[in-house]
Coordinates of C-alpha atoms and ligand atoms in Angstrom, one line a residue:
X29 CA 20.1 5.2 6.4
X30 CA 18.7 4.0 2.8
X31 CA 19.1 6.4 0.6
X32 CA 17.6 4.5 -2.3
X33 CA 16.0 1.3 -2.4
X34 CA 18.0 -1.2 -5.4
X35 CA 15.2 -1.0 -8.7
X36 CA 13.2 -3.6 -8.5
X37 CA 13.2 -4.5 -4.4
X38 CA 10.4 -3.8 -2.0
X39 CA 9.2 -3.5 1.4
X40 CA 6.0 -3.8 3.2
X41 CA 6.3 -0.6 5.6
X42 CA 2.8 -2.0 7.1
X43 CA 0.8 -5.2 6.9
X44 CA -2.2 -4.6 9.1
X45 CA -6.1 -3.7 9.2
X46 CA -7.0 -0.2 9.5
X47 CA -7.0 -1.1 13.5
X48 CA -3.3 -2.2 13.3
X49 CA -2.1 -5.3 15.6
X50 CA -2.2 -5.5 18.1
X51 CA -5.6 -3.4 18.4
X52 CA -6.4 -1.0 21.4
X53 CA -8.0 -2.8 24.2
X54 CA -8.0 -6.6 22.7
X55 CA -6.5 -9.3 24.6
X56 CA -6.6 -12.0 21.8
X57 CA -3.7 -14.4 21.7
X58 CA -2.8 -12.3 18.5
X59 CA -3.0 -9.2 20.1
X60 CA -0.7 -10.1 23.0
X61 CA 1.5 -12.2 20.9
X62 CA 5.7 -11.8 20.9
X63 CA 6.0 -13.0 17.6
X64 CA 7.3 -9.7 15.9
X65 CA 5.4 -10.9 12.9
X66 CA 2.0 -10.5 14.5
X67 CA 3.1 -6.9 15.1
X68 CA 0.9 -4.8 12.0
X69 CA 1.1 -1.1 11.4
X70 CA -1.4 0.1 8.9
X71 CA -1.3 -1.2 4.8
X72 CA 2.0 0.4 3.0
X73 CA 4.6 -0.7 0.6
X74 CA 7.5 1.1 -1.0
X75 CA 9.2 0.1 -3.9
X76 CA 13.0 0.2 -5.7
X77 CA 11.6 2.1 -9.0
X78 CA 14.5 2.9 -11.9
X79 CA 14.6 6.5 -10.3
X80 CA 13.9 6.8 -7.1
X81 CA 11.4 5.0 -4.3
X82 CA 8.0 4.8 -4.8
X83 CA 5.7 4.9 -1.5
X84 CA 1.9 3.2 -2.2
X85 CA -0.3 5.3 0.6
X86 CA 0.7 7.2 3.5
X87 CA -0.5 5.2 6.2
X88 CA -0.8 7.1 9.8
X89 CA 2.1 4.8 10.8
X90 CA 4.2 6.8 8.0
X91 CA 6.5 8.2 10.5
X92 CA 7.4 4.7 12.7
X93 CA 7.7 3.2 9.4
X94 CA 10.6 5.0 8.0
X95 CA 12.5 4.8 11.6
X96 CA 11.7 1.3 11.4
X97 CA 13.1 0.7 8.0
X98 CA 15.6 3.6 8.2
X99 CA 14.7 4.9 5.1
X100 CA 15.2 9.3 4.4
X101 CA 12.0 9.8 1.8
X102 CA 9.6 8.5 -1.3
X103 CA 10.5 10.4 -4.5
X104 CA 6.6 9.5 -5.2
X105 CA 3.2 8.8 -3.8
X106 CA 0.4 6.6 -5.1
X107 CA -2.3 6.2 -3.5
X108 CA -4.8 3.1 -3.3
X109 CA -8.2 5.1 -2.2
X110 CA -8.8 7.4 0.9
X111 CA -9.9 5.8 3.8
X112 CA -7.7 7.0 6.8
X113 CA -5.6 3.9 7.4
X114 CA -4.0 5.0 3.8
X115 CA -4.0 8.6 3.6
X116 CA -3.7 10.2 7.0
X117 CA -0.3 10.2 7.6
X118 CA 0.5 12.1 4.5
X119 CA 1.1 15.2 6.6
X120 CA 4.5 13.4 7.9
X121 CA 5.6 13.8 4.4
X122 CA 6.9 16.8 4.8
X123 CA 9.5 15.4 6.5
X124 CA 10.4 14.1 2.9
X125 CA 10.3 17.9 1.6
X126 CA 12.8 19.3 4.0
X127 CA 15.1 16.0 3.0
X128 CA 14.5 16.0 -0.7
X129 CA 16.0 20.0 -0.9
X130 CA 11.9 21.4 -1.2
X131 CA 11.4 18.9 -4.8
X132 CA 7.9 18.8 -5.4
X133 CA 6.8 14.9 -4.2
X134 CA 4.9 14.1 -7.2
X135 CA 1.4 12.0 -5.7
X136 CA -0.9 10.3 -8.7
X137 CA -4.1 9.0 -7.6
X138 CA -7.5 9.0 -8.8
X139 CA -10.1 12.0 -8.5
X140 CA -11.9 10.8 -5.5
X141 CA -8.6 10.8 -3.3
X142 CA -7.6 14.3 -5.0
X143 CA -10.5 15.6 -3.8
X144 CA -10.1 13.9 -0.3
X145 CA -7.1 15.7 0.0
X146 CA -7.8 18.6 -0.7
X147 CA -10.4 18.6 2.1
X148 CA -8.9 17.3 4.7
X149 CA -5.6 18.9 3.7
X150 CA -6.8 22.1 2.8
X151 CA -3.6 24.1 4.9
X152 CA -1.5 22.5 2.4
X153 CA -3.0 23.8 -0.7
X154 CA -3.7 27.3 0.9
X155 CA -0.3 30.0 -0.3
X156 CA -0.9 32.1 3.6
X157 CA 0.8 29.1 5.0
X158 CA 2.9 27.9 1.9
X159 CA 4.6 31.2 2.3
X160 CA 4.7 31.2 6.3
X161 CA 8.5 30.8 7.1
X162 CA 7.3 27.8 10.0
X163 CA 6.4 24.5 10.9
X164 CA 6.3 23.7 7.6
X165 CA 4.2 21.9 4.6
X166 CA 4.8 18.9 2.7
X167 CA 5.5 20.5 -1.3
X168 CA 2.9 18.0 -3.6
X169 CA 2.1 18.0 -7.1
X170 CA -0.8 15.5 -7.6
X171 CA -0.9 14.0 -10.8
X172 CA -4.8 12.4 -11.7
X173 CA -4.7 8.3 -12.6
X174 CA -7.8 6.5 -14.2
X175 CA -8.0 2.4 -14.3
X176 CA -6.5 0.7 -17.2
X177 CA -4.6 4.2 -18.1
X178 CA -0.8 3.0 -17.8
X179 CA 1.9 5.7 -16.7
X180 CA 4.9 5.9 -15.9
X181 CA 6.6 7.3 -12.5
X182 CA 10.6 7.2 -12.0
X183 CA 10.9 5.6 -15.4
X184 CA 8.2 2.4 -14.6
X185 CA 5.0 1.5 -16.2
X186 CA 2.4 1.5 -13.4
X187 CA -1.0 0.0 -14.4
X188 CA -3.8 1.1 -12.3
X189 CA -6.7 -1.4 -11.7
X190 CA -10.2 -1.3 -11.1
X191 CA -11.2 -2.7 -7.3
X192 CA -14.5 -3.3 -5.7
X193 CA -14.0 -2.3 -2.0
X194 CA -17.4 -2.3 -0.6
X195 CA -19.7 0.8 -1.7
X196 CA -16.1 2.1 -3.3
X197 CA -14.1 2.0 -5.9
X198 CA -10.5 2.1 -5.3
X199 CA -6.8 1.0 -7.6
X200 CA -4.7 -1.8 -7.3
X201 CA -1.8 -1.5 -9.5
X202 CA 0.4 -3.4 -11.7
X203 CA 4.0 -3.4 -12.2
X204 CA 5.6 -5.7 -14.7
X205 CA 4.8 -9.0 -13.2
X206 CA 3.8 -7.7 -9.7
X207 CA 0.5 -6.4 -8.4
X208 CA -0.5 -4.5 -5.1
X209 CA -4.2 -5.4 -4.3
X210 CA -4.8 -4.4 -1.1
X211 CA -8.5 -3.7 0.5
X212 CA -10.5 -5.8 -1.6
X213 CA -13.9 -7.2 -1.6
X214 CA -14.5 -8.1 -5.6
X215 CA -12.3 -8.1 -8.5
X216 CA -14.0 -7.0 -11.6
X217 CA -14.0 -9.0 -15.2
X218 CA -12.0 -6.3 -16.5
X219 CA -9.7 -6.3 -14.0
X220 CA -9.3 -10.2 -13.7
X221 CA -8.0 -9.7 -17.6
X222 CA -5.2 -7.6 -16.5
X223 CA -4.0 -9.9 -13.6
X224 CA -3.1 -13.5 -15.3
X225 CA 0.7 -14.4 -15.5
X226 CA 2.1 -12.9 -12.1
X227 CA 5.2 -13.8 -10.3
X228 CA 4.5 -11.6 -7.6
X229 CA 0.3 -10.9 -6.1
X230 CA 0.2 -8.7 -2.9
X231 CA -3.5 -9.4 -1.9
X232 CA -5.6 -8.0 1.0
X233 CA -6.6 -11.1 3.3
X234 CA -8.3 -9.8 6.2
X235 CA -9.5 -12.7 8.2
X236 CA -10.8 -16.4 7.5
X237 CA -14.9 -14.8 7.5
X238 CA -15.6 -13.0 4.7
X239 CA -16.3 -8.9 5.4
X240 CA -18.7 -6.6 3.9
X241 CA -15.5 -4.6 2.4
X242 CA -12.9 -7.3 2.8
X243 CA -12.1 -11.1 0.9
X244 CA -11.7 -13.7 3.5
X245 CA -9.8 -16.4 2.9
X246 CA -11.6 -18.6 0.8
X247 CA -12.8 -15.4 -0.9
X248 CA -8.5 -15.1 -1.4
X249 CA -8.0 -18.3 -2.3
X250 CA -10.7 -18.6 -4.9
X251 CA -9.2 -15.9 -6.2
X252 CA -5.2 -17.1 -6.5
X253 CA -7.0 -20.5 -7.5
X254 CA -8.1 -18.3 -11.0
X255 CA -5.2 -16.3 -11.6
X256 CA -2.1 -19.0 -10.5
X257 CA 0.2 -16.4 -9.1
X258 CA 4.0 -17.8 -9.1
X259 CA 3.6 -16.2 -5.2
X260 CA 1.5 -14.8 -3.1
X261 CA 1.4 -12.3 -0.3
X262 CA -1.0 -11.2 2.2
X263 CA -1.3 -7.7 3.4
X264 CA -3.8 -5.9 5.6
X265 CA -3.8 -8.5 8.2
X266 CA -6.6 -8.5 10.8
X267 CA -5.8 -10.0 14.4
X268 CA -7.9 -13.0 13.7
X269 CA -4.6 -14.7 11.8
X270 CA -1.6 -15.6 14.0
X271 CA 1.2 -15.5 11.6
X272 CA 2.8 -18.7 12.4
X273 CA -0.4 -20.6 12.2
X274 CA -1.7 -19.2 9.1
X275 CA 2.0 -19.9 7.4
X276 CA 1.4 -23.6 8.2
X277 CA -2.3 -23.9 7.0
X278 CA -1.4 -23.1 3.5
X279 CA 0.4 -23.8 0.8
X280 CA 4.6 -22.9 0.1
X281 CA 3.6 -20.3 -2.5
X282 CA 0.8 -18.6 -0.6
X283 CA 2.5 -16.4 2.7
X284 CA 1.2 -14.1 5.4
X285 CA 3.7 -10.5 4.9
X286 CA 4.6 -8.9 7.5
X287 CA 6.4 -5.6 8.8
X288 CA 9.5 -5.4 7.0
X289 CA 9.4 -8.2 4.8
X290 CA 11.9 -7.5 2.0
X291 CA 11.5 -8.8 -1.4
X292 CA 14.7 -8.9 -3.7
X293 CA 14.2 -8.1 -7.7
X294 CA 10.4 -8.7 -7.4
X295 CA 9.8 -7.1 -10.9
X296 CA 11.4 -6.0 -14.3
X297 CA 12.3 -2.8 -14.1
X298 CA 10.7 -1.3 -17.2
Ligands
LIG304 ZN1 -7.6 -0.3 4.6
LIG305 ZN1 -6.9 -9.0 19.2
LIG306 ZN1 -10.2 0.8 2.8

């Protein structure tokens, strides 16, 4: 088991649409693939931070991912936005309670995913059951983030950005010389700004079309073309790219992620 991920290292947890690869009922070369790497749970990374691991959403493949990766609990959540592929599984968390000794899991995310979770969470918040000596609740503390308002969690600096995604507003986040960008359809000015002189981009790249909430690839590679990232990763892979062929169609810097990809000393640890 990991106790604690080294500062600095991280690991996708998930690299797939909010369908996952393969997808229920598709017989696409992708979707009946071996290759391990065309294998995509849902959008998640966790991250080495100075004092403890920091989980970006709670995908509903939480609870494979930590088997997977044989990892006990996140220390802290932040969350992206609220669509189901990246909050749903927080109820697993509480699994991460009854490991952490009942320490509050502090969660900072923006006012529309507080108030997401408070509704579809609602048992959580409510003291009948907090009190109720069964089954069991995960113990939160949510903390409220705004874009370009820098924090810190577990003694790191964590920019939160402003991202188009459709008719919503969501975060991407920057850490030292790393930023998590997943589920993106436009990058605004303000945001662009904030993104110049990366080692390390973790972009959404759904599929080579463009999407009505999603960059395709050109859309991507406009978009790394601007802001000359050292490297780049995709995340939230559709079933349209087979991992091998989309490694060999672009350029050394520019890679597909996939499950379990670990990335050494990625950023400074602040
Ligand atoms: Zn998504
Ligand atoms: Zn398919
Ligand atoms: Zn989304």
């Amino acid at each position: 088991m990991i106790e604690k991920i080294p500062a600095g290292d991280l690991i996708f947890l998930g690299t797939g649409t909010s369908h996952g690869v393969p997808m229920i009922g598709c017989e696409c070369a992708v979707c009946s693939s071996p290759d391990p790497r065309n294998k995509r749970t849902r959008s998640s990374i966790i991250l080495g931070f100075p004092e403890g691991d920091l989980l970006i959403d709670t995908s509903p493949d939480l609870r494979q991912q930590f088997l997977r990766e044989r990892l006990l609990y996140a220390d802290s959540i932040l969350f992206t936005h609220p669509h189901v592929d990246h909050l749903f599984g927080l109820d697993d968390t509480r699994r991460f309670s009854h490991l952490n000794g009942m320490r509050p899991i502090e969660v900072f995310c923006s006012e529309h995913v507080e108030r997401e979770i408070h509704a579809r969470f609602e048992y959580i918040f409510d003291p009948a059951v907090q009190n109720f000596p069964a089954g069991g609740i995960p113990k939160l503390h949510l903390n409220r983030i705004e874009p370009f308002r820098e924090f810190e969690v577990l003694g790191q600096k964590v920019l939160p950005l402003r991202i188009i995604h459709g008719r919503i507003e969501i975060l991407g986040f920057r850490i030292g010389d790393l930023a998590y960008c997943t589920d993106v359809k436009i990058v605004p000015p303000e945001t662009m700004e904030h993104l110049y002189g990366l080692e390390t981009l973790i972009i959404g790249c759904l599929r080579y079309d463009p999407h009505p909430t999603h960059m395709g690839l050109d859309e991507v590679l406009e978009l790394v073309e601007k802001l000359q990232p050292k490297r780049v990763f995709f995340t939230h892979i559709g079933h349209g790219f087979d991992h091998e062929k989309l490694s060999r169609e672009l350029p050394e810097h520019i890679r597909p992620a996939f499950d379990g990809l670990y990335l050494e000393k990625c950023f400074p640890t602040s």
